[in-house]
Tab-separated table of C-alpha atoms in Angstrom:
chain	number	residue	atom	x	y	z
A	1	MET	CA	75.336	94.117	98.192
A	2	THR	CA	78.912	93.822	99.252
A	3	LYS	CA	80.285	90.963	100.916
A	4	ARG	CA	80.362	93.045	104.148
A	5	ASP	CA	76.508	93.302	104.080
A	6	ALA	CA	75.855	89.810	103.082
A	7	THR	CA	78.106	88.931	106.089
A	8	ALA	CA	75.597	91.042	108.230
A	9	TYR	CA	72.530	89.519	106.471
A	10	ASP	CA	73.679	86.080	106.764
A	11	ILE	CA	74.345	86.700	111.008
A	12	MET	CA	70.765	87.831	111.179
A	13	LEU	CA	69.421	85.110	109.214
A	14	ILE	CA	71.602	82.759	111.696
A	15	THR	CA	70.402	84.467	114.917
A	16	MET	CA	66.917	85.268	114.151
A	17	ALA	CA	66.675	81.291	113.045
A	18	GLY	CA	67.512	80.083	116.300
A	19	LEU	CA	65.586	82.822	118.240
A	20	ALA	CA	62.568	81.533	116.043
A	21	ALA	CA	63.675	77.828	117.376
A	22	GLY	CA	63.796	79.383	120.782
A	23	SER	CA	60.695	80.829	120.857
A	24	LEU	CA	58.924	77.783	119.414
A	25	MET	CA	59.839	75.884	122.035
A	26	VAL	CA	58.953	78.266	124.990
A	27	MET	CA	55.616	78.830	123.340
A	28	ASN	CA	54.883	74.959	122.751
A	29	THR	CA	53.281	74.365	126.544
A	30	ALA	CA	52.419	70.659	125.290
A	31	SER	CA	56.087	69.720	125.486
A	32	LEU	CA	56.075	69.155	129.037
A	33	ILE	CA	53.236	67.400	129.055
A	34	ASP	CA	55.179	63.799	128.210
A	35	GLY	CA	55.810	61.605	131.363
A	36	ASP	CA	59.420	60.834	130.852
A	37	THR	CA	60.248	64.491	131.394
A	38	ALA	CA	59.875	64.334	135.057
A	39	TRP	CA	61.709	61.739	135.775
A	40	HIS	CA	64.852	63.009	133.873
A	41	VAL	CA	64.638	65.770	136.687
A	42	ALA	CA	64.304	63.342	139.056
A	43	ALA	CA	67.288	61.614	137.861
A	44	GLY	CA	69.137	64.414	137.624
A	45	GLN	CA	68.492	65.547	141.286
A	46	TRP	CA	69.375	61.872	142.457
A	47	ILE	CA	72.972	62.228	140.497
A	48	ILE	CA	73.649	65.586	142.426
A	49	LYS	CA	72.201	64.148	145.651
A	50	HIS	CA	74.611	61.338	145.506
A	51	GLY	CA	77.378	62.413	143.412
A	52	ARG	CA	77.165	59.670	141.565
A	53	VAL	CA	75.376	58.094	138.945
A	54	PRO	CA	72.973	55.669	140.023
A	55	THR	CA	73.897	51.292	139.105
A	56	THR	CA	70.564	50.209	139.901
A	57	ASP	CA	67.377	51.530	139.985
A	58	PRO	CA	66.384	53.722	143.105
A	59	PHE	CA	62.348	54.607	141.548
A	60	SER	CA	60.531	51.828	141.305
A	61	PHE	CA	59.245	49.089	143.686
A	62	THR	CA	58.732	46.396	141.150
A	63	ALA	CA	62.627	46.756	140.086
A	64	HIS	CA	64.222	48.186	142.925
A	65	GLY	CA	67.982	47.311	142.850
A	66	ARG	CA	68.091	45.919	139.307
A	67	ALA	CA	70.645	46.804	137.402
A	68	TRP	CA	70.336	50.436	135.661
A	69	THR	CA	72.215	53.120	134.534
A	70	THR	CA	70.967	56.254	132.967
A	71	GLN	CA	72.283	57.021	129.547
A	72	GLU	CA	71.388	60.762	129.049
A	73	TRP	CA	72.705	61.298	132.737
A	74	LEU	CA	74.650	64.631	131.755
A	75	THR	CA	71.053	66.125	130.743
A	76	GLU	CA	69.847	65.108	133.280
A	77	VAL	CA	71.834	66.979	135.540
A	78	ALA	CA	71.201	70.004	133.620
A	79	MET	CA	67.790	69.569	133.752
A	80	TYR	CA	67.859	69.427	136.934
A	81	LEU	CA	69.897	72.184	137.724
A	82	ALA	CA	67.545	74.581	135.683
A	83	TYR	CA	64.413	73.109	137.326
A	84	ARG	CA	66.057	73.854	140.659
A	85	ALA	CA	66.866	77.542	139.270
A	86	ALA	CA	63.699	78.436	137.834
A	87	GLY	CA	61.296	75.353	137.622
A	88	TRP	CA	59.459	74.648	134.936
A	89	SER	CA	60.714	77.880	133.180
A	90	GLY	CA	64.168	76.836	133.842
A	91	VAL	CA	63.759	73.226	132.002
A	92	MET	CA	62.113	75.299	129.269
A	93	ILE	CA	64.947	77.629	128.557
A	94	LEU	CA	67.162	75.067	128.687
A	95	TYR	CA	65.577	73.262	125.994
A	96	ALA	CA	64.875	76.543	124.176
A	97	GLY	CA	68.265	76.870	123.944
A	98	ALA	CA	69.329	73.266	122.924
A	99	LEU	CA	66.532	74.102	119.797
A	100	ALA	CA	67.944	77.379	118.955
A	101	ALA	CA	71.476	76.164	118.932
A	102	THR	CA	70.607	73.615	116.570
A	103	PHE	CA	68.452	75.589	113.790
A	104	GLY	CA	71.014	78.331	114.303
A	105	LEU	CA	73.682	75.597	113.000
A	106	LEU	CA	71.604	74.391	110.395
A	107	ALA	CA	71.001	78.288	109.567
A	108	GLY	CA	74.764	78.891	109.097
A	109	TYR	CA	75.407	75.616	106.980
A	110	LEU	CA	72.520	76.056	104.788
A	111	ARG	CA	73.499	79.725	103.941
A	112	SER	CA	76.947	78.714	102.957
A	113	TRP	CA	74.847	76.742	100.301
A	114	VAL	CA	71.813	78.285	99.434
A	115	THR	CA	70.506	81.903	99.180
A	116	PRO	CA	68.243	83.296	101.883
A	117	PRO	CA	64.626	82.506	100.581
A	118	LYS	CA	66.001	78.756	99.562
A	119	ALA	CA	67.750	78.310	103.172
A	120	LEU	CA	64.338	79.655	105.275
A	121	VAL	CA	62.571	77.051	103.211
A	122	LEU	CA	64.276	74.433	104.074
A	123	LEU	CA	64.501	75.307	107.611
A	124	MET	CA	60.681	75.659	107.930
A	125	LEU	CA	60.361	71.961	106.236
A	126	CYS	CA	62.864	71.032	109.131
A	127	ALA	CA	60.767	72.332	112.047
A	128	VAL	CA	57.526	70.847	110.718
A	129	GLY	CA	59.197	67.584	110.339
A	130	ILE	CA	61.008	67.566	114.240
A	131	GLN	CA	57.471	69.190	115.460
A	132	GLN	CA	55.873	65.975	116.553
A	133	SER	CA	59.192	65.424	118.689
A	134	LEU	CA	59.066	68.926	120.308
A	135	LEU	CA	59.368	67.577	123.835
A	136	ALA	CA	61.057	68.556	127.365
A	137	ARG	CA	63.592	65.198	126.814
A	138	PRO	CA	67.439	64.466	126.326
A	139	HIS	CA	67.052	63.560	122.536
A	140	VAL	CA	66.769	67.607	121.614
A	141	PHE	CA	70.199	67.905	122.925
A	142	GLY	CA	71.205	64.880	120.751
A	143	TRP	CA	70.281	66.897	117.660
A	144	ILE	CA	73.003	69.759	118.401
A	145	PHE	CA	75.215	67.128	118.318
A	146	LEU	CA	74.187	65.028	115.173
A	147	THR	CA	73.838	68.841	113.024
A	148	LEU	CA	77.549	69.673	113.614
A	149	TRP	CA	78.721	66.113	113.419
A	150	LEU	CA	77.193	65.146	110.284
A	151	ILE	CA	78.176	69.071	109.093
A	152	ASN	CA	81.926	68.561	110.104
A	153	LEU	CA	82.086	64.680	108.116
A	154	MET	CA	80.588	66.063	104.957
A	155	ARG	CA	82.897	68.991	104.874
A	156	ALA	CA	85.749	66.509	105.617
A	157	VAL	CA	84.605	64.764	102.611
A	158	ASP	CA	84.291	67.889	100.113
A	159	ASN	CA	87.734	69.253	101.345
A	160	ARG	CA	89.566	65.542	100.641
A	161	LYS	CA	90.639	65.503	104.081
A	162	SER	CA	90.104	63.570	107.158
A	163	PRO	CA	87.525	64.845	109.958
A	164	PRO	CA	89.194	67.216	112.814
A	165	LEU	CA	90.239	65.262	115.710
A	166	TRP	CA	87.934	67.480	118.349
A	167	LEU	CA	84.821	65.579	116.996
A	168	ALA	CA	86.513	62.569	119.088
A	169	LEU	CA	85.738	65.092	122.137
A	170	LEU	CA	82.008	66.214	120.921
A	171	MET	CA	81.627	62.247	121.060
A	172	VAL	CA	82.718	61.847	124.620
A	173	VAL	CA	80.069	64.701	125.579
A	174	TRP	CA	77.149	63.399	123.278
A	175	ALA	CA	77.432	59.752	124.362
A	176	ASN	CA	77.028	61.049	127.861
A	177	VAL	CA	74.038	63.298	126.722
A	178	HIS	CA	72.021	61.126	124.614
A	179	ALA	CA	71.932	57.353	123.268
A	180	SER	CA	71.327	59.059	119.692
A	181	SER	CA	75.514	59.357	120.051
A	182	ILE	CA	74.884	55.943	117.961
A	183	PHE	CA	73.699	57.649	114.847
A	184	GLY	CA	77.278	59.338	114.802
A	185	LEU	CA	79.237	56.228	114.916
A	186	LEU	CA	77.501	54.758	112.226
A	187	LEU	CA	77.538	57.930	110.104
A	188	ILE	CA	81.131	57.272	110.145
A	189	GLY	CA	81.568	54.537	107.878
A	190	PRO	CA	79.799	55.988	104.596
A	191	PHE	CA	81.145	58.693	104.790
A	192	ALA	CA	84.850	57.295	105.088
A	193	LEU	CA	83.962	55.447	102.418
A	194	GLU	CA	82.953	58.137	100.541
A	195	GLY	CA	86.085	59.813	101.289
A	196	VAL	CA	88.373	57.044	100.304
A	197	ILE	CA	86.818	56.971	96.592
A	198	ARG	CA	87.099	61.008	96.178
A	199	THR	CA	90.382	60.835	96.760
A	200	LYS	CA	92.917	60.367	94.473
A	201	GLY	CA	94.945	57.425	93.932
A	202	GLY	CA	98.099	58.801	95.489
A	203	GLN	CA	96.629	59.862	98.495
A	204	ARG	CA	93.950	56.883	98.826
A	205	ARG	CA	95.957	54.940	101.200
A	206	SER	CA	96.890	58.051	103.640
A	207	ILE	CA	93.493	59.256	103.809
A	208	SER	CA	92.200	55.466	104.675
A	209	LEU	CA	94.603	55.327	107.455
A	210	LYS	CA	93.483	58.810	108.833
A	211	TRP	CA	89.554	57.698	108.688
A	212	VAL	CA	90.358	54.481	110.532
A	213	ALA	CA	92.441	56.109	112.987
A	214	PHE	CA	89.004	58.695	113.338
A	215	ILE	CA	86.989	55.413	113.890
A	216	ILE	CA	88.669	54.218	116.589
A	217	LEU	CA	89.246	57.163	118.238
A	218	CYS	CA	85.566	57.962	118.162
A	219	GLY	CA	84.826	54.235	118.904
A	220	ALA	CA	86.794	54.673	122.133
A	221	ALA	CA	85.459	58.034	122.934
A	222	ALA	CA	81.971	56.458	122.769
A	223	ILE	CA	82.453	54.284	125.599
A	224	MET	CA	83.675	56.892	127.810
A	225	THR	CA	80.349	56.877	129.728
A	226	PRO	CA	79.313	55.484	133.304
A	227	SER	CA	77.924	52.382	131.282
A	228	GLY	CA	81.095	51.711	129.465
A	229	TYR	CA	80.925	49.502	126.091
A	230	GLN	CA	77.043	48.480	126.846
A	231	THR	CA	76.680	52.688	125.572
A	232	ILE	CA	77.496	51.414	121.983
A	233	LEU	CA	74.787	47.918	122.439
A	234	TYR	CA	72.527	50.011	124.256
A	235	PRO	CA	70.506	51.027	121.306
A	236	PHE	CA	70.358	47.709	119.557
A	237	GLN	CA	69.035	46.032	122.714
A	238	VAL	CA	66.122	48.430	123.087
A	239	ALA	CA	65.583	48.079	119.445
A	240	GLY	CA	65.206	44.310	119.705
A	241	MET	CA	62.259	44.441	122.764
A	242	SER	CA	59.061	43.249	121.577
A	243	SER	CA	57.290	45.931	123.924
A	244	LEU	CA	58.407	48.610	121.834
A	245	LYS	CA	54.969	47.980	119.731
A	246	PHE	CA	53.107	49.458	123.018
A	247	ILE	CA	54.875	52.841	122.980
A	248	ASN	CA	53.422	55.587	120.822
A	249	ASP	CA	56.808	57.241	119.635
A	250	TRP	CA	58.212	53.115	118.710
A	251	GLN	CA	54.920	52.885	116.090
A	252	PRO	CA	55.161	53.010	112.215
A	253	THR	CA	54.486	56.284	110.720
A	254	LYS	CA	50.844	56.552	109.570
A	255	PHE	CA	49.390	58.216	106.159
A	256	GLY	CA	45.676	57.449	107.003
A	257	GLN	CA	45.213	61.616	107.447
A	258	ILE	CA	48.023	64.127	106.418
A	259	THR	CA	50.165	64.780	108.863
A	260	SER	CA	53.230	67.235	109.274
A	261	PHE	CA	55.855	64.394	108.320
A	262	GLU	CA	53.801	63.698	105.021
A	263	ILE	CA	54.045	67.179	104.355
A	264	VAL	CA	57.767	67.325	104.812
A	265	LEU	CA	58.101	64.443	102.269
A	266	MET	CA	55.899	65.734	99.672
A	267	SER	CA	57.197	69.006	99.674
A	268	GLY	CA	60.957	67.407	99.374
A	269	LEU	CA	59.596	65.131	96.729
A	270	PHE	CA	58.441	68.084	94.975
A	271	PHE	CA	61.759	70.657	94.920
A	272	CYS	CA	63.700	67.282	94.504
A	273	LEU	CA	61.793	66.160	91.452
A	274	TYR	CA	60.757	69.729	89.642
A	275	LYS	CA	64.621	70.123	88.903
A	276	PRO	CA	66.851	67.323	88.913
A	277	VAL	CA	68.525	67.294	92.047
A	278	GLN	CA	71.499	64.446	91.988
A	279	VAL	CA	72.677	63.091	95.229
A	280	PRO	CA	75.932	61.596	95.461
A	281	TRP	CA	74.942	57.889	95.701
A	282	ILE	CA	76.807	56.929	99.331
A	283	ARG	CA	74.741	60.073	100.817
A	284	LEU	CA	71.601	58.699	99.085
A	285	ILE	CA	71.749	55.499	100.875
A	286	VAL	CA	72.417	57.491	104.122
A	287	LEU	CA	69.321	59.448	103.411
A	288	LEU	CA	67.103	56.169	102.292
A	289	GLY	CA	68.303	54.388	105.424
A	290	VAL	CA	67.207	57.170	107.910
A	291	LEU	CA	64.050	57.363	106.084
A	292	HIS	CA	63.541	53.642	106.570
A	293	MET	CA	63.742	54.237	110.026
A	294	ALA	CA	61.495	57.289	110.397
A	295	LEU	CA	59.130	55.072	108.689
A	296	SER	CA	59.679	52.363	110.999
A	297	GLN	CA	59.332	54.256	113.968
A	298	TRP	CA	57.907	57.983	113.956
A	299	ARG	CA	60.677	58.734	116.840
A	300	HIS	CA	63.008	59.365	113.936
A	301	GLN	CA	61.118	61.537	112.033
A	302	ALA	CA	63.217	64.623	113.363
A	303	ILE	CA	66.207	62.796	112.875
A	304	PHE	CA	65.585	62.178	109.069
A	305	SER	CA	64.200	66.000	109.034
A	306	ILE	CA	67.754	67.311	110.111
A	307	ILE	CA	69.798	64.916	108.262
A	308	ALA	CA	67.902	65.443	104.991
A	309	THR	CA	68.246	69.122	105.201
A	310	ILE	CA	71.811	69.048	105.515
A	311	ILE	CA	72.605	66.336	102.765
A	312	LEU	CA	70.346	68.022	100.409
A	313	ALA	CA	71.453	71.547	100.665
A	314	ALA	CA	74.779	71.623	98.722
A	315	PRO	CA	72.669	69.274	95.721
A	316	MET	CA	69.396	71.490	96.015
A	317	ALA	CA	71.857	74.722	95.853
A	318	LYS	CA	73.425	73.044	92.248
A	319	ALA	CA	70.036	72.290	91.205
A	320	TYR	CA	68.389	75.783	91.441
A	321	SER	CA	71.328	77.695	91.466
A	322	GLY	CA	73.990	76.175	89.845
A	323	ALA	CA	76.580	76.681	92.689
A	324	ASP	CA	78.783	74.021	92.960
A	325	GLN	CA	80.857	75.028	96.045
A	326	GLN	CA	80.031	76.944	99.056
A	327	ARG	CA	79.699	80.714	98.795
A	328	PHE	CA	82.209	81.978	101.125
A	329	LYS	CA	83.203	80.642	104.980
A	330	LEU	CA	81.229	82.871	107.280
A	331	LYS	CA	83.188	82.123	110.495
A	332	GLU	CA	86.203	83.771	108.530
A	333	GLN	CA	84.025	86.911	107.637
A	334	ILE	CA	82.553	87.382	110.905
A	335	ALA	CA	85.982	87.230	112.567
A	336	SER	CA	87.571	89.644	110.092
A	337	HIS	CA	84.443	92.309	110.790
A	338	ALA	CA	83.499	91.680	114.379
A	339	ARG	CA	83.612	94.960	115.595
A	340	GLU	CA	81.357	96.096	113.567
A	341	PHE	CA	78.796	93.575	114.113
A	342	VAL	CA	78.144	94.170	117.819
A	343	PRO	CA	75.184	96.367	117.367
A	344	ILE	CA	73.609	93.003	115.760
A	345	PHE	CA	74.768	91.010	118.339
A	346	LEU	CA	73.415	93.649	120.886
A	347	VAL	CA	69.989	93.247	119.433
A	348	VAL	CA	70.170	89.248	119.510
A	349	PHE	CA	71.061	89.090	122.891
A	350	ALA	CA	67.929	91.751	123.927
A	351	LEU	CA	65.761	89.187	121.735
A	352	PHE	CA	67.184	86.298	123.878
A	353	GLY	CA	66.865	88.001	126.705
A	354	GLY	CA	63.189	88.594	125.952
A	355	VAL	CA	62.576	84.777	124.655
A	356	ILE	CA	63.722	83.790	128.733
A	357	ALA	CA	61.262	86.470	129.906
A	358	LEU	CA	58.391	85.006	127.592
A	359	ALA	CA	59.343	81.172	129.306
A	360	LEU	CA	59.600	82.855	132.850
A	361	THR	CA	55.824	83.954	132.204
A	362	MET	CA	54.549	81.089	130.397
A	363	GLN	CA	55.987	77.978	132.200
A	364	LYS	CA	55.259	78.430	135.957
A	365	THR	CA	54.409	74.446	135.887
A	366	ARG	CA	53.341	71.688	133.673
A	367	LEU	CA	50.074	71.176	132.221
A	368	ASN	CA	47.611	68.988	133.860
A	369	THR	CA	46.754	66.436	131.417
A	370	PHE	CA	46.053	62.927	130.130
A	371	ASN	CA	50.036	62.090	130.813
A	372	THR	CA	50.464	64.477	133.439
A	373	PRO	CA	47.414	64.371	136.333
A	374	LEU	CA	49.038	66.866	138.337
A	375	ASN	CA	45.866	67.738	140.453
A	376	ALA	CA	45.429	63.904	140.943
A	377	ILE	CA	49.182	63.585	141.867
A	378	SER	CA	49.147	66.528	143.912
A	379	ALA	CA	45.974	65.229	146.165
A	380	ILE	CA	47.304	61.787	146.974
A	381	PRO	CA	47.040	61.183	150.660
A	382	ALA	CA	50.157	61.284	152.550
A	383	ALA	CA	49.504	57.762	154.193
A	384	LEU	CA	49.469	56.151	150.839
A	385	ARG	CA	52.807	57.544	149.214
A	386	SER	CA	55.141	54.726	150.692
A	387	LYS	CA	52.354	52.375	149.429
A	388	PRO	CA	52.358	49.904	146.480
A	389	VAL	CA	50.691	51.758	143.512
A	390	PHE	CA	49.471	50.817	140.543
A	391	ASN	CA	50.213	53.353	137.753
A	392	GLU	CA	49.332	54.105	134.468
A	393	TRP	CA	52.526	53.949	132.615
A	394	SER	CA	52.703	57.702	131.504
A	395	PHE	CA	51.957	58.732	135.014
A	396	GLY	CA	54.698	56.980	136.708
A	397	GLY	CA	57.481	59.875	135.550
A	398	SER	CA	55.417	62.312	137.680
A	399	LEU	CA	54.923	59.908	140.332
A	400	ILE	CA	58.899	59.928	140.734
A	401	LEU	CA	59.127	63.399	141.015
A	402	GLU	CA	57.009	63.196	143.911
A	403	GLY	CA	59.155	60.768	145.406
A	404	ILE	CA	56.366	57.817	145.120
A	405	PRO	CA	57.583	54.522	143.936
A	406	VAL	CA	55.980	52.833	141.028
A	407	TYR	CA	54.810	50.206	139.219
A	408	ILE	CA	56.144	50.899	136.087
A	409	ASP	CA	57.327	54.059	134.068
A	410	GLY	CA	59.009	55.023	130.900
A	411	ARG	CA	62.306	53.231	131.865
A	412	ASN	CA	61.061	49.836	129.392
A	413	ASP	CA	64.838	48.949	128.829
A	414	MET	CA	64.826	48.375	132.854
A	415	TYR	CA	61.663	46.991	133.765
A	416	GLY	CA	62.233	44.570	130.392
A	417	ASP	CA	59.376	42.771	127.921
A	418	ALA	CA	57.994	40.704	130.635
A	419	HIS	CA	56.775	43.052	133.054
A	420	ALA	CA	55.851	45.544	130.373
A	421	THR	CA	53.795	42.960	128.395
A	422	ASN	CA	52.067	41.969	131.792
A	423	TYR	CA	51.228	45.425	132.725
A	424	VAL	CA	49.948	45.821	129.144
A	425	ALA	CA	47.941	43.180	129.420
A	426	ILE	CA	46.874	43.827	133.098
A	427	PHE	CA	45.512	47.704	131.878
A	428	GLY	CA	43.902	45.858	129.199
A	429	GLY	CA	41.339	44.401	131.938
A	430	ASP	CA	42.863	41.115	132.368
A	431	ARG	CA	41.550	39.819	135.575
A	432	ALA	CA	43.489	37.362	136.430
A	433	ARG	CA	46.827	38.999	136.095
A	434	TRP	CA	45.724	41.646	137.973
A	435	GLU	CA	44.389	39.519	141.186
A	436	ALA	CA	47.664	37.936	140.587
A	437	ALA	CA	49.839	41.470	140.594
A	438	GLN	CA	48.101	42.202	143.419
A	439	LYS	CA	49.174	39.091	145.732
A	440	LYS	CA	52.579	40.076	144.434
A	441	TRP	CA	52.998	43.255	145.061
A	442	ASN	CA	50.598	43.726	147.915
A	443	ILE	CA	49.056	46.594	145.701
A	444	ALA	CA	47.382	49.502	148.094
A	445	TRP	CA	46.347	52.056	145.981
A	446	THR	CA	46.191	52.522	141.906
A	447	ILE	CA	46.014	55.939	139.610
A	448	LEU	CA	45.102	55.143	136.693
A	449	PRO	CA	43.107	56.988	133.574
A	450	PRO	CA	38.988	57.287	134.136
A	451	ASP	CA	37.967	55.323	130.923
A	452	GLY	CA	40.372	52.566	131.360
A	453	ALA	CA	39.188	48.642	130.979
A	454	ILE	CA	41.130	48.027	134.441
A	455	THR	CA	39.508	50.992	135.964
A	456	LYS	CA	36.138	49.497	135.488
A	457	ILE	CA	36.631	46.338	136.750
A	458	ILE	CA	38.120	48.207	140.085
A	459	ASP	CA	35.012	49.960	140.255
A	460	ALA	CA	32.872	47.221	140.189
A	461	ASP	CA	35.369	45.256	142.813
A	462	PRO	CA	33.794	45.814	146.374
A	463	GLN	CA	37.542	45.821	147.879
A	464	TRP	CA	38.041	48.773	146.290
A	465	ARG	CA	36.763	52.016	146.579
A	466	ARG	CA	37.855	55.399	144.854
A	467	ILE	CA	38.718	58.294	146.853
A	468	TYR	CA	39.583	60.663	144.129
A	469	ALA	CA	38.572	61.047	140.544
A	470	ASP	CA	38.899	64.219	137.871
A	471	ASP	CA	38.924	64.032	133.786
A	472	HIS	CA	42.387	62.685	133.465
A	473	ALA	CA	43.233	60.335	136.424
A	474	VAL	CA	41.023	57.979	139.211
A	475	ILE	CA	42.465	57.060	142.596
A	476	HIS	CA	40.809	53.597	144.083
A	477	VAL	CA	42.609	52.169	147.585
A	478	SER	CA	42.243	48.676	148.868
A	479	ARG	CA	39.728	48.656	151.817
A	480	GLU	CA	41.461	45.998	153.051
A	481	ARG	CA	45.329	47.326	152.640
A	482	THR	CA	44.819	50.785	153.830
A	483	ALA	CA	42.411	50.032	156.397
A	484	GLY	CA	43.192	52.654	159.610
A	485	LEU	CA	45.085	54.894	157.241
A	486	ASP	CA	44.322	58.449	157.219
A	487	LEU	CA	43.322	59.311	152.993
A	488	THR	CA	42.264	62.696	153.575
A	489	LEU	CA	43.382	64.246	150.321
A	490	SER	CA	46.291	66.227	150.089
A	491	GLY	CA	44.604	69.237	148.325
A	492	ALA	CA	44.609	71.449	145.032
A	493	HIS	CA	48.180	70.949	142.917
A	494	PRO	CA	50.136	74.377	143.051
A	495	ALA	CA	49.038	75.011	139.243
A	496	ALA	CA	46.004	76.087	140.745
A	497	VAL	CA	47.986	79.119	142.500
A	498	GLY	CA	50.420	79.356	140.236
A	499	GLN	CA	53.359	77.895	142.554
A	500	VAL	CA	56.558	75.648	141.223
A	501	HIS	CA	55.695	72.246	142.230
A	502	PRO	CA	58.981	71.163	144.376
A	503	VAL	CA	60.860	67.944	143.655
A	504	GLY	CA	59.719	65.275	146.485
A	505	GLN	CA	62.255	63.663	148.903
A	506	GLU	CA	63.192	59.758	147.749
A	507	GLN	CA	61.407	57.192	149.435
A	508	VAL	CA	62.377	53.975	148.127
A	509	ARG	CA	60.525	50.704	149.221
A	510	LYS	CA	61.067	47.516	148.403
A	511	PRO	CA	58.421	44.968	147.742
């Protein structure tokens, strides 16, 4: 095979990897059922409408006016614009593109080290490792930046150079896209140390100064956000919250049964132990540190999978193929044969168009599920929508998208530990706290899962009555606080007739 043939093969591998990843996102209908997806869209709508990023909470009645600045405002604007353009199909196309970009970058880096079969194996393992996090939420965009960032840090070290300064510009965007930008800052330290250690004595001072300048520049870039220096402190503040134990994706990774992450770990151990895969000690420490995070909270499994794929590429190439340097620079080969690859690019664009068509066909609306009880929400009487509600935690985002002020939603950092802990106690059936909440917030109605402990308590209370129930949600109203209101149900959710659900108008009510 000639170098030109190899380059054509590489381009096909990279583009097909991206298309496969994008298609996987589009076909994963469950990626829209997370409750937080809806409030991210609503936040984007608020920003577009007001021409600024909010500094106080506009969405709840229990924390209305409390200091809050969304950390993912840039992604939320993109989400809302995609939603406005093509409904939930637009959101899915947006995230399909993000996942395609991530895997295209990974495929390009892997192919510069390992043979196509080995690259495919690593890509498949990475896909398995991130599958639990395939949700239409801003962290998926963070994967693009993490991939590009780590690849360029490692290339700088391998080439005995300092990182390119354009990474600082990348950091500015990353910090406004998702709070995972803190990973980028934390990764600089170990790779700067490795870069200095691997530099010959006479040049060590010069490279050290360049790395220090890069660290300062990236630190400055990371605070160029509406939150300023809080952008750097925010992830640590969230990580220290005691109420995280109530949130599923902050739970430790469990091994009571075979999971996708266990498959990734076992496969990785097999390939690394079958042949002596030697990882430089600093990179090994980075890998073990991220593994600790993934075991501590399963939300970090995707971060581990991406970082492990990049860090292990070169050591595995050396162990399995004896290669101790990159095959060739793909970018240069593509540039030198650009015209000859036009047919390939045309095929890729046609396939990408097919993925978009698939998204437009499949994702007319979100699914009515235990996290997103859309049928129940669409049935809420108009007279109740401005009244104080006690809602299930994950229902909050969908209610916000409807313009309904909520008791709680996924913005745990804004509500604080005390509010979240009190909510969990009420949801678990604490009658005294429930009665106190009713008095404090003048709760007029509830929307809760049918099998919840608090639901059963409300069912038995003569002061409350059901007006709606299905498999995913029950709506109760207070007889006293809704007396005289028209409680006629609003009707079927648009999903029943295949329409796109519109964003509700903003309705904010102070308690």
